[in-house]
Amino acid sequence: DFLRPDEIQSLLHAAEQVGFEPSSHAGSDSGASSEYRSSESAWISHDMSPITRAIARRISALTRLPLSLVRSSEPIQVVRYSAGGYYRVHHDSDDELGRFLTVLYILRSPEQGGETCFPFADQYMPTGGAPSTNEVMHSRLIHACTGKVVKPPVGSAIFWYNHRVNSDGFMGSLDPASYHAGCTVKLG
């Protein structure tokens, strides 16, 4: 387990205190729900409390990134999905954002649905390679929950790299295997 029950409760409480707002789709300017995403988000600083600082140290150990880099990265995003909520197939980074990796904590788990899927991970990569972002966004795939489908238990964390590493050791192109989706919450 990556998070203890008291840490989960602390994050959920902090998110309530900060306030949830409609989540935006990566690359969009508005927080309005769209055909791509239906959820609410709250952002919490890594330095907000002793618990968030302890989580930042754990992320540093897990990812082997310097603690200073973890603390200076994006705040912790707490996302809340209601029944019917989803986030269609997307990438967590782009040429402007440059989010090298994503760490996803499981704070709650719905009774049905709510899995995370990676349609192009591992053996699911199409023979010709992953389609372009434009092809993904304009295909039936955007509504699918296929490929490597995971539903880790509450308190777990999963992480993945959004970019490949160039031969010079710097962040390279987007990794198509990291396309993923938040599958529709059906119950709970």
Coordinates of N, CA and C in Angstrom, one line a residue:
D1 N 0.8 -1.2 0.0 CA 0.0 0.0 0.0 C 0.9 1.2 0.0
F2 N 0.5 2.2 -0.8 CA 1.3 3.4 -1.0 C 0.7 4.5 0.0
L3 N -0.6 4.5 0.3 CA -1.2 5.5 1.2 C -1.9 4.8 2.3
R4 N -1.7 5.3 3.5 CA -2.4 4.7 4.7 C -3.8 5.3 4.7
P5 N -4.8 4.7 5.4 CA -6.1 5.2 5.5 C -6.2 6.7 6.0
D6 N -5.4 7.0 7.0 CA -5.4 8.4 7.6 C -4.9 9.4 6.5
E7 N -3.9 8.9 5.7 CA -3.4 9.8 4.6 C -4.5 10.1 3.5
I8 N -5.2 9.0 3.2 CA -6.3 9.1 2.3 C -7.4 10.1 2.8
Q9 N -7.7 10.0 4.0 CA -8.7 10.9 4.6 C -8.2 12.3 4.7
S10 N -6.9 12.5 4.9 CA -6.3 13.8 5.0 C -6.4 14.5 3.6
L11 N -6.1 13.7 2.5 CA -6.1 14.2 1.2 C -7.5 14.6 0.8
L12 N -8.5 13.7 1.1 CA -9.9 14.0 0.8 C -10.4 15.2 1.5
H13 N -10.0 15.3 2.8 CA -10.4 16.5 3.6 C -9.8 17.8 3.0
A14 N -8.5 17.7 2.7 CA -7.8 18.9 2.1 C -8.5 19.3 0.8
A15 N -8.8 18.3 0.0 CA -9.5 18.6 -1.3 C -10.8 19.3 -1.1
E16 N -11.6 18.9 -0.1 CA -12.9 19.5 0.3 C -12.6 20.9 0.7
Q17 N -11.6 21.2 1.5 CA -11.3 22.5 2.0 C -10.9 23.4 0.9
V18 N -10.1 22.9 0.0 CA -9.7 23.8 -1.2 C -10.8 24.0 -2.1
G19 N -11.7 23.0 -2.3 CA -12.8 23.1 -3.1 C -12.7 22.4 -4.5
F20 N -13.7 21.7 -4.8 CA -13.7 21.0 -6.1 C -14.3 21.9 -7.2
E21 N -13.7 21.8 -8.4 CA -14.3 22.5 -9.6 C -14.3 21.5 -10.7
P22 N -15.2 21.8 -11.7 CA -15.2 20.9 -12.9 C -13.8 20.7 -13.5
S23 N -13.5 19.5 -13.7 CA -12.1 19.2 -14.3 C -12.1 19.6 -15.7
S24 N -10.9 20.0 -16.2 CA -10.7 20.4 -17.6 C -10.1 19.3 -18.3
H25 N -10.2 19.3 -19.6 CA -9.6 18.3 -20.5 C -8.2 18.8 -20.8
A26 N -7.2 17.9 -20.8 CA -5.8 18.3 -21.1 C -5.8 19.1 -22.4
G27 N -5.2 20.3 -22.3 CA -5.1 21.1 -23.5 C -6.3 22.1 -23.6
S28 N -7.3 22.0 -22.8 CA -8.4 22.9 -22.8 C -8.2 24.0 -21.8
D29 N -8.8 25.2 -22.0 CA -8.7 26.3 -21.1 C -9.8 26.3 -20.1
S30 N -11.0 25.7 -20.4 CA -12.1 25.8 -19.5 C -12.2 24.6 -18.6
G31 N -12.9 24.8 -17.5 CA -13.1 23.7 -16.6 C -14.4 23.0 -16.8
A32 N -15.1 23.4 -17.9 CA -16.4 22.8 -18.2 C -16.3 21.4 -18.6
S33 N -17.2 20.6 -18.1 CA -17.3 19.2 -18.5 C -17.5 19.1 -20.0
S34 N -17.0 18.1 -20.6 CA -17.1 18.0 -22.1 C -17.4 16.6 -22.4
E35 N -17.4 16.3 -23.7 CA -17.5 14.9 -24.2 C -16.3 14.1 -23.8
Y36 N -15.2 14.7 -23.4 CA -14.0 14.0 -23.1 C -13.8 13.7 -21.6
R37 N -14.5 14.5 -20.8 CA -14.2 14.3 -19.3 C -15.4 14.8 -18.5
S38 N -15.8 14.0 -17.5 CA -16.8 14.4 -16.6 C -16.4 14.0 -15.1
S39 N -15.8 15.0 -14.5 CA -15.3 14.8 -13.1 C -15.1 16.2 -12.5
E40 N -14.7 16.2 -11.2 CA -14.3 17.4 -10.5 C -12.9 17.3 -9.9
S41 N -12.2 18.4 -9.8 CA -10.8 18.3 -9.4 C -10.6 19.4 -8.3
A42 N -9.6 19.1 -7.4 CA -9.1 20.0 -6.4 C -7.6 19.8 -6.4
W43 N -6.9 20.9 -6.3 CA -5.4 20.9 -6.3 C -4.8 21.2 -4.9
I44 N -3.9 20.4 -4.5 CA -3.3 20.5 -3.1 C -1.8 20.6 -3.2
S45 N -1.2 21.5 -2.5 CA 0.3 21.7 -2.5 C 1.0 20.5 -1.9
H46 N 2.1 20.1 -2.4 CA 2.9 19.1 -1.8 C 3.4 19.5 -0.4
D47 N 3.4 20.8 -0.1 CA 3.9 21.3 1.2 C 2.8 21.8 2.1
M48 N 1.6 21.3 1.8 CA 0.4 21.8 2.6 C 0.4 21.3 4.0
S49 N 0.9 20.1 4.3 CA 0.9 19.5 5.6 C 2.0 18.5 5.8
P50 N 2.2 18.0 7.0 CA 3.2 16.9 7.2 C 2.8 15.7 6.4
I51 N 1.5 15.4 6.2 CA 1.1 14.2 5.4 C 1.5 14.4 3.9
T52 N 1.2 15.6 3.3 CA 1.5 15.8 1.9 C 3.0 15.8 1.7
R53 N 3.8 16.3 2.7 CA 5.2 16.3 2.6 C 5.8 14.8 2.7
A54 N 5.1 14.0 3.5 CA 5.5 12.6 3.6 C 5.2 11.9 2.3
I55 N 4.1 12.2 1.7 CA 3.7 11.6 0.4 C 4.7 12.0 -0.7
A56 N 5.1 13.3 -0.7 CA 6.1 13.8 -1.7 C 7.4 13.0 -1.5
R57 N 7.8 12.7 -0.3 CA 9.1 11.9 -0.1 C 8.9 10.5 -0.6
R58 N 7.7 10.0 -0.4 CA 7.4 8.6 -0.9 C 7.4 8.6 -2.5
I59 N 6.9 9.6 -3.1 CA 6.9 9.7 -4.6 C 8.4 9.8 -5.0
S60 N 9.2 10.6 -4.4 CA 10.6 10.7 -4.7 C 11.3 9.4 -4.7
A61 N 11.0 8.6 -3.6 CA 11.6 7.3 -3.5 C 11.1 6.3 -4.6
L62 N 9.8 6.4 -4.8 CA 9.2 5.5 -5.9 C 9.7 5.8 -7.3
T63 N 9.8 7.0 -7.6 CA 10.2 7.4 -9.0 C 11.7 7.6 -9.2
R64 N 12.4 7.7 -8.0 CA 13.8 8.1 -8.0 C 14.1 9.5 -8.6
L65 N 13.1 10.3 -8.5 CA 13.3 11.7 -8.8 C 13.7 12.5 -7.6
P66 N 14.5 13.5 -7.7 CA 14.9 14.3 -6.5 C 13.7 14.9 -5.8
L67 N 13.7 14.9 -4.5 CA 12.6 15.5 -3.7 C 12.3 16.9 -4.2
S68 N 13.3 17.7 -4.4 CA 13.1 19.1 -4.8 C 12.3 19.2 -6.1
L69 N 12.6 18.2 -7.0 CA 11.8 18.2 -8.3 C 10.3 17.8 -8.0
V70 N 10.1 16.9 -7.2 CA 8.7 16.5 -6.9 C 8.0 17.6 -6.2
R71 N 8.6 18.3 -5.3 CA 8.0 19.4 -4.6 C 7.7 20.6 -5.5
S72 N 8.5 20.8 -6.5 CA 8.4 21.9 -7.4 C 7.5 21.6 -8.6
S73 N 7.0 20.3 -8.7 CA 6.2 19.9 -9.8 C 4.7 20.4 -9.6
E74 N 3.8 19.9 -10.4 CA 2.4 20.3 -10.2 C 1.9 19.9 -8.8
P75 N 0.9 20.6 -8.3 CA 0.3 20.2 -7.1 C -0.4 18.8 -7.2
I76 N -0.7 18.2 -6.1 CA -1.5 17.0 -6.1 C -2.9 17.3 -6.6
Q77 N -3.3 16.6 -7.6 CA -4.7 16.7 -8.2 C -5.6 15.6 -7.6
V78 N -6.6 16.0 -6.9 CA -7.6 15.0 -6.4 C -8.8 15.1 -7.3
V79 N -9.1 14.0 -7.9 CA -10.2 14.0 -8.9 C -11.3 13.2 -8.3
R80 N -12.5 13.7 -8.5 CA -13.7 13.0 -8.0 C -14.6 12.7 -9.1
Y81 N -15.0 11.4 -9.3 CA -15.9 11.0 -10.3 C -17.2 10.5 -9.7
S82 N -18.3 11.1 -10.1 CA -19.6 10.6 -9.7 C -20.1 9.5 -10.6
A83 N -21.2 8.8 -10.3 CA -21.7 7.8 -11.2 C -21.9 8.4 -12.6
G84 N -21.4 7.8 -13.6 CA -21.5 8.3 -14.9 C -20.2 9.1 -15.3
G85 N -19.3 9.3 -14.3 CA -18.1 10.1 -14.6 C -17.1 9.3 -15.4
Y86 N -16.2 10.0 -16.1 CA -15.3 9.3 -17.0 C -14.2 10.3 -17.4
Y87 N -13.1 9.8 -18.0 CA -12.1 10.6 -18.7 C -11.7 9.8 -19.9
R88 N -12.1 10.2 -21.1 CA -11.8 9.5 -22.3 C -10.3 9.3 -22.6
V89 N -10.0 8.5 -23.5 CA -8.6 8.2 -23.8 C -7.8 9.5 -24.1
H90 N -6.7 9.7 -23.4 CA -5.9 10.9 -23.5 C -4.5 10.7 -23.1
H91 N -3.7 11.7 -23.3 CA -2.3 11.7 -22.8 C -2.2 12.7 -21.7
D92 N -1.4 12.5 -20.7 CA -1.3 13.4 -19.6 C -0.2 14.5 -19.8
S93 N 0.3 14.5 -21.0 CA 1.4 15.5 -21.3 C 1.2 15.9 -22.8
D94 N 1.9 17.0 -23.1 CA 2.0 17.4 -24.5 C 3.3 18.2 -24.6
D95 N 3.5 18.8 -25.8 CA 4.8 19.5 -26.0 C 4.9 20.7 -25.1
E96 N 3.8 21.3 -24.6 CA 3.9 22.5 -23.7 C 4.0 22.1 -22.2
L97 N 3.1 21.1 -21.8 CA 3.1 20.8 -20.4 C 4.3 20.0 -19.9
G98 N 4.8 19.1 -20.7 CA 6.0 18.4 -20.4 C 5.9 17.6 -19.1
R99 N 4.8 16.9 -18.8 CA 4.7 16.1 -17.6 C 5.4 14.8 -17.9
F100 N 6.6 14.6 -17.4 CA 7.4 13.4 -17.6 C 6.7 12.1 -17.2
L101 N 6.1 12.1 -16.0 CA 5.5 10.9 -15.5 C 4.2 11.3 -14.7
T102 N 3.4 10.3 -14.5 CA 2.2 10.5 -13.7 C 2.2 9.5 -12.6
V103 N 1.8 9.9 -11.4 CA 1.6 9.0 -10.3 C 0.1 9.1 -10.0
L104 N -0.6 8.0 -10.0 CA -2.1 8.0 -9.7 C -2.3 7.2 -8.4
Y105 N -2.9 7.9 -7.4 CA -3.2 7.3 -6.2 C -4.7 6.9 -6.2
I106 N -5.0 5.8 -5.6 CA -6.4 5.3 -5.5 C -6.9 5.7 -4.1
L107 N -7.8 6.7 -4.1 CA -8.3 7.2 -2.8 C -9.6 6.5 -2.4
R108 N -10.4 6.2 -3.5 CA -11.7 5.5 -3.3 C -11.9 4.6 -4.5
S109 N -12.8 3.7 -4.4 CA -13.0 2.8 -5.5 C -14.5 2.5 -5.7
P110 N -15.1 2.8 -6.8 CA -16.5 2.6 -7.0 C -16.8 1.1 -7.0
E111 N -18.1 0.8 -6.8 CA -18.5 -0.6 -6.8 C -18.3 -1.3 -8.2
Q112 N -18.7 -0.5 -9.2 CA -18.6 -1.0 -10.6 C -18.0 0.1 -11.5
G113 N -17.1 -0.2 -12.4 CA -16.5 0.7 -13.3 C -15.4 1.5 -12.6
G114 N -15.0 2.6 -13.3 CA -13.9 3.4 -12.7 C -12.5 2.9 -12.9
E115 N -12.3 1.9 -13.7 CA -11.0 1.3 -13.9 C -10.2 2.4 -14.7
T116 N -8.9 2.1 -14.8 CA -8.0 2.9 -15.7 C -7.5 1.9 -16.8
C117 N -7.6 2.4 -18.0 CA -7.2 1.5 -19.1 C -6.1 2.1 -19.9
F118 N -5.3 1.3 -20.5 CA -4.2 1.7 -21.3 C -4.3 1.0 -22.6
P119 N -5.0 1.6 -23.6 CA -5.4 0.8 -24.8 C -4.2 0.4 -25.7
F120 N -3.0 1.0 -25.5 CA -1.9 0.6 -26.4 C -0.7 0.1 -25.6
A121 N -0.9 -0.3 -24.3 CA 0.2 -0.8 -23.5 C 0.5 -2.2 -23.9
D122 N 1.8 -2.5 -23.8 CA 2.2 -3.9 -23.9 C 1.7 -4.5 -25.2
Q123 N 1.1 -5.7 -25.1 CA 0.7 -6.4 -26.3 C -0.5 -5.8 -27.0
Y124 N -1.0 -4.8 -26.5 CA -2.2 -4.1 -27.1 C -1.8 -3.1 -28.2
M125 N -0.6 -2.8 -28.4 CA -0.1 -1.9 -29.4 C -0.5 -2.4 -30.8
P126 N -1.2 -1.6 -31.6 CA -1.4 -2.1 -33.0 C -0.2 -2.4 -33.8
T127 N -0.2 -3.3 -34.7 CA 0.9 -3.6 -35.5 C 1.6 -2.4 -36.1
G128 N 0.9 -1.5 -36.6 CA 1.4 -0.3 -37.2 C 1.8 0.8 -36.3
G129 N 1.7 0.5 -35.0 CA 2.0 1.6 -33.9 C 0.7 2.3 -33.5
A130 N 0.8 3.1 -32.5 CA -0.4 3.8 -32.0 C -0.8 4.8 -33.0
P131 N -2.1 5.1 -33.1 CA -2.6 6.2 -33.9 C -2.2 7.5 -33.3
S132 N -2.3 8.5 -34.2 CA -2.0 9.9 -33.7 C -3.0 10.3 -32.7
T133 N -2.7 11.4 -32.0 CA -3.7 12.0 -31.0 C -5.0 12.3 -31.7
N134 N -4.9 13.0 -32.9 CA -6.0 13.3 -33.7 C -6.9 12.1 -34.0
E135 N -6.2 11.0 -34.5 CA -6.9 9.8 -34.8 C -7.7 9.2 -33.6
V136 N -7.0 9.3 -32.4 CA -7.6 8.7 -31.2 C -8.8 9.5 -30.8
M137 N -8.7 10.9 -30.9 CA -9.8 11.7 -30.5 C -11.0 11.7 -31.4
H138 N -10.8 11.2 -32.6 CA -11.9 11.2 -33.6 C -12.3 9.8 -33.9
S139 N -12.1 8.8 -33.0 CA -12.4 7.4 -33.3 C -13.3 6.9 -32.2
R140 N -13.8 5.7 -32.4 CA -14.7 5.1 -31.4 C -13.8 4.7 -30.2
L141 N -12.5 4.6 -30.3 CA -11.6 4.2 -29.3 C -11.7 5.2 -28.1
I142 N -12.0 6.4 -28.3 CA -12.1 7.4 -27.2 C -13.2 7.0 -26.2
H143 N -14.2 6.2 -26.6 CA -15.2 5.8 -25.7 C -15.0 4.4 -25.2
A144 N -13.9 3.7 -25.6 CA -13.7 2.3 -25.2 C -12.9 2.2 -23.9
C145 N -13.1 1.1 -23.2 CA -12.3 0.8 -22.0 C -11.6 -0.5 -22.3
T146 N -10.6 -0.5 -23.1 CA -9.9 -1.7 -23.6 C -8.4 -1.6 -23.4
G147 N -7.8 -2.7 -23.8 CA -6.4 -2.9 -23.6 C -6.0 -3.4 -22.2
K148 N -5.0 -2.8 -21.6 CA -4.6 -3.2 -20.3 C -5.5 -2.4 -19.3
V149 N -6.4 -3.1 -18.6 CA -7.4 -2.5 -17.8 C -7.0 -2.8 -16.3
V150 N -6.8 -1.8 -15.5 CA -6.4 -2.0 -14.1 C -7.4 -1.3 -13.1
K151 N -7.6 -2.0 -12.0 CA -8.4 -1.4 -10.9 C -7.7 -1.7 -9.6
P152 N -6.6 -1.0 -9.3 CA -5.8 -1.2 -8.1 C -6.7 -1.0 -6.8
P153 N -6.3 -1.6 -5.7 CA -7.1 -1.4 -4.5 C -6.9 0.0 -3.9
V154 N -7.8 0.4 -3.1 CA -7.7 1.7 -2.4 C -6.4 1.7 -1.6
G155 N -5.7 2.9 -1.7 CA -4.4 3.0 -1.0 C -3.2 2.7 -1.9
S156 N -3.5 2.2 -3.1 CA -2.4 1.9 -4.0 C -2.0 3.1 -4.9
A157 N -0.9 3.0 -5.5 CA -0.4 4.0 -6.5 C 0.1 3.3 -7.7
I158 N -0.2 3.8 -8.8 CA 0.5 3.3 -10.1 C 1.1 4.5 -10.7
F159 N 2.2 4.3 -11.4 CA 2.8 5.4 -12.2 C 3.3 4.9 -13.5
W160 N 3.4 5.9 -14.4 CA 3.8 5.6 -15.8 C 4.5 6.8 -16.3
Y161 N 5.4 6.5 -17.3 CA 6.1 7.6 -18.0 C 5.3 8.1 -19.2
N162 N 5.1 9.4 -19.3 CA 4.4 9.9 -20.4 C 5.3 10.2 -21.7
H163 N 6.6 10.2 -21.5 CA 7.5 10.5 -22.5 C 8.6 9.4 -22.6
R164 N 9.1 9.3 -23.8 CA 10.3 8.5 -23.9 C 11.5 9.3 -23.5
V165 N 12.7 8.7 -23.3 CA 13.9 9.4 -23.0 C 14.8 9.3 -24.2
N166 N 15.3 10.5 -24.6 CA 16.2 10.6 -25.8 C 17.5 10.0 -25.5
S167 N 18.3 9.7 -26.5 CA 19.6 9.1 -26.4 C 20.5 10.0 -25.5
D168 N 20.3 11.3 -25.4 CA 21.1 12.2 -24.6 C 20.6 12.2 -23.2
G169 N 19.6 11.4 -22.8 CA 19.1 11.4 -21.5 C 18.0 12.4 -21.1
F170 N 17.6 13.2 -22.1 CA 16.5 14.2 -21.8 C 15.2 13.7 -22.2
M171 N 14.1 14.4 -21.8 CA 12.8 14.0 -22.1 C 12.6 14.1 -23.6
G172 N 12.0 13.0 -24.2 CA 11.8 12.9 -25.6 C 10.4 13.0 -26.0
S173 N 10.0 12.3 -27.0 CA 8.6 12.4 -27.6 C 7.7 11.7 -26.6
L174 N 6.4 12.0 -26.8 CA 5.3 11.3 -26.1 C 5.4 9.8 -26.4
D175 N 5.1 9.0 -25.3 CA 5.1 7.6 -25.4 C 3.6 7.2 -25.7
P176 N 3.3 6.6 -26.9 CA 2.0 6.3 -27.2 C 1.4 5.2 -26.3
A177 N 2.3 4.4 -25.6 CA 1.8 3.4 -24.7 C 1.2 4.0 -23.4
S178 N 1.4 5.3 -23.2 CA 0.8 5.9 -22.0 C -0.5 6.6 -22.3
Y179 N -1.1 6.5 -23.4 CA -2.5 6.9 -23.6 C -3.3 6.1 -22.6
H180 N -4.2 6.7 -21.9 CA -5.0 6.0 -20.9 C -6.4 6.7 -20.8
A181 N -7.3 6.0 -20.1 CA -8.6 6.6 -19.9 C -9.1 6.2 -18.5
G182 N -9.9 7.0 -17.9 CA -10.7 6.7 -16.7 C -12.0 6.2 -17.2
C183 N -12.2 4.9 -17.0 CA -13.4 4.2 -17.5 C -14.7 4.7 -16.7
T184 N -15.8 4.7 -17.4 CA -17.0 5.2 -16.8 C -17.3 4.5 -15.4
V185 N -17.6 5.4 -14.4 CA -18.1 4.9 -13.1 C -19.6 4.4 -13.3
K186 N -19.8 3.2 -13.0 CA -21.2 2.6 -13.2 C -22.0 2.6 -12.0
L187 N -21.3 2.4 -10.8 CA -22.0 2.3 -9.5 C -21.1 2.7 -8.4
G188 N -21.5 3.6 -7.6 CA -20.7 3.9 -6.4 C -19.9 5.2 -6.5

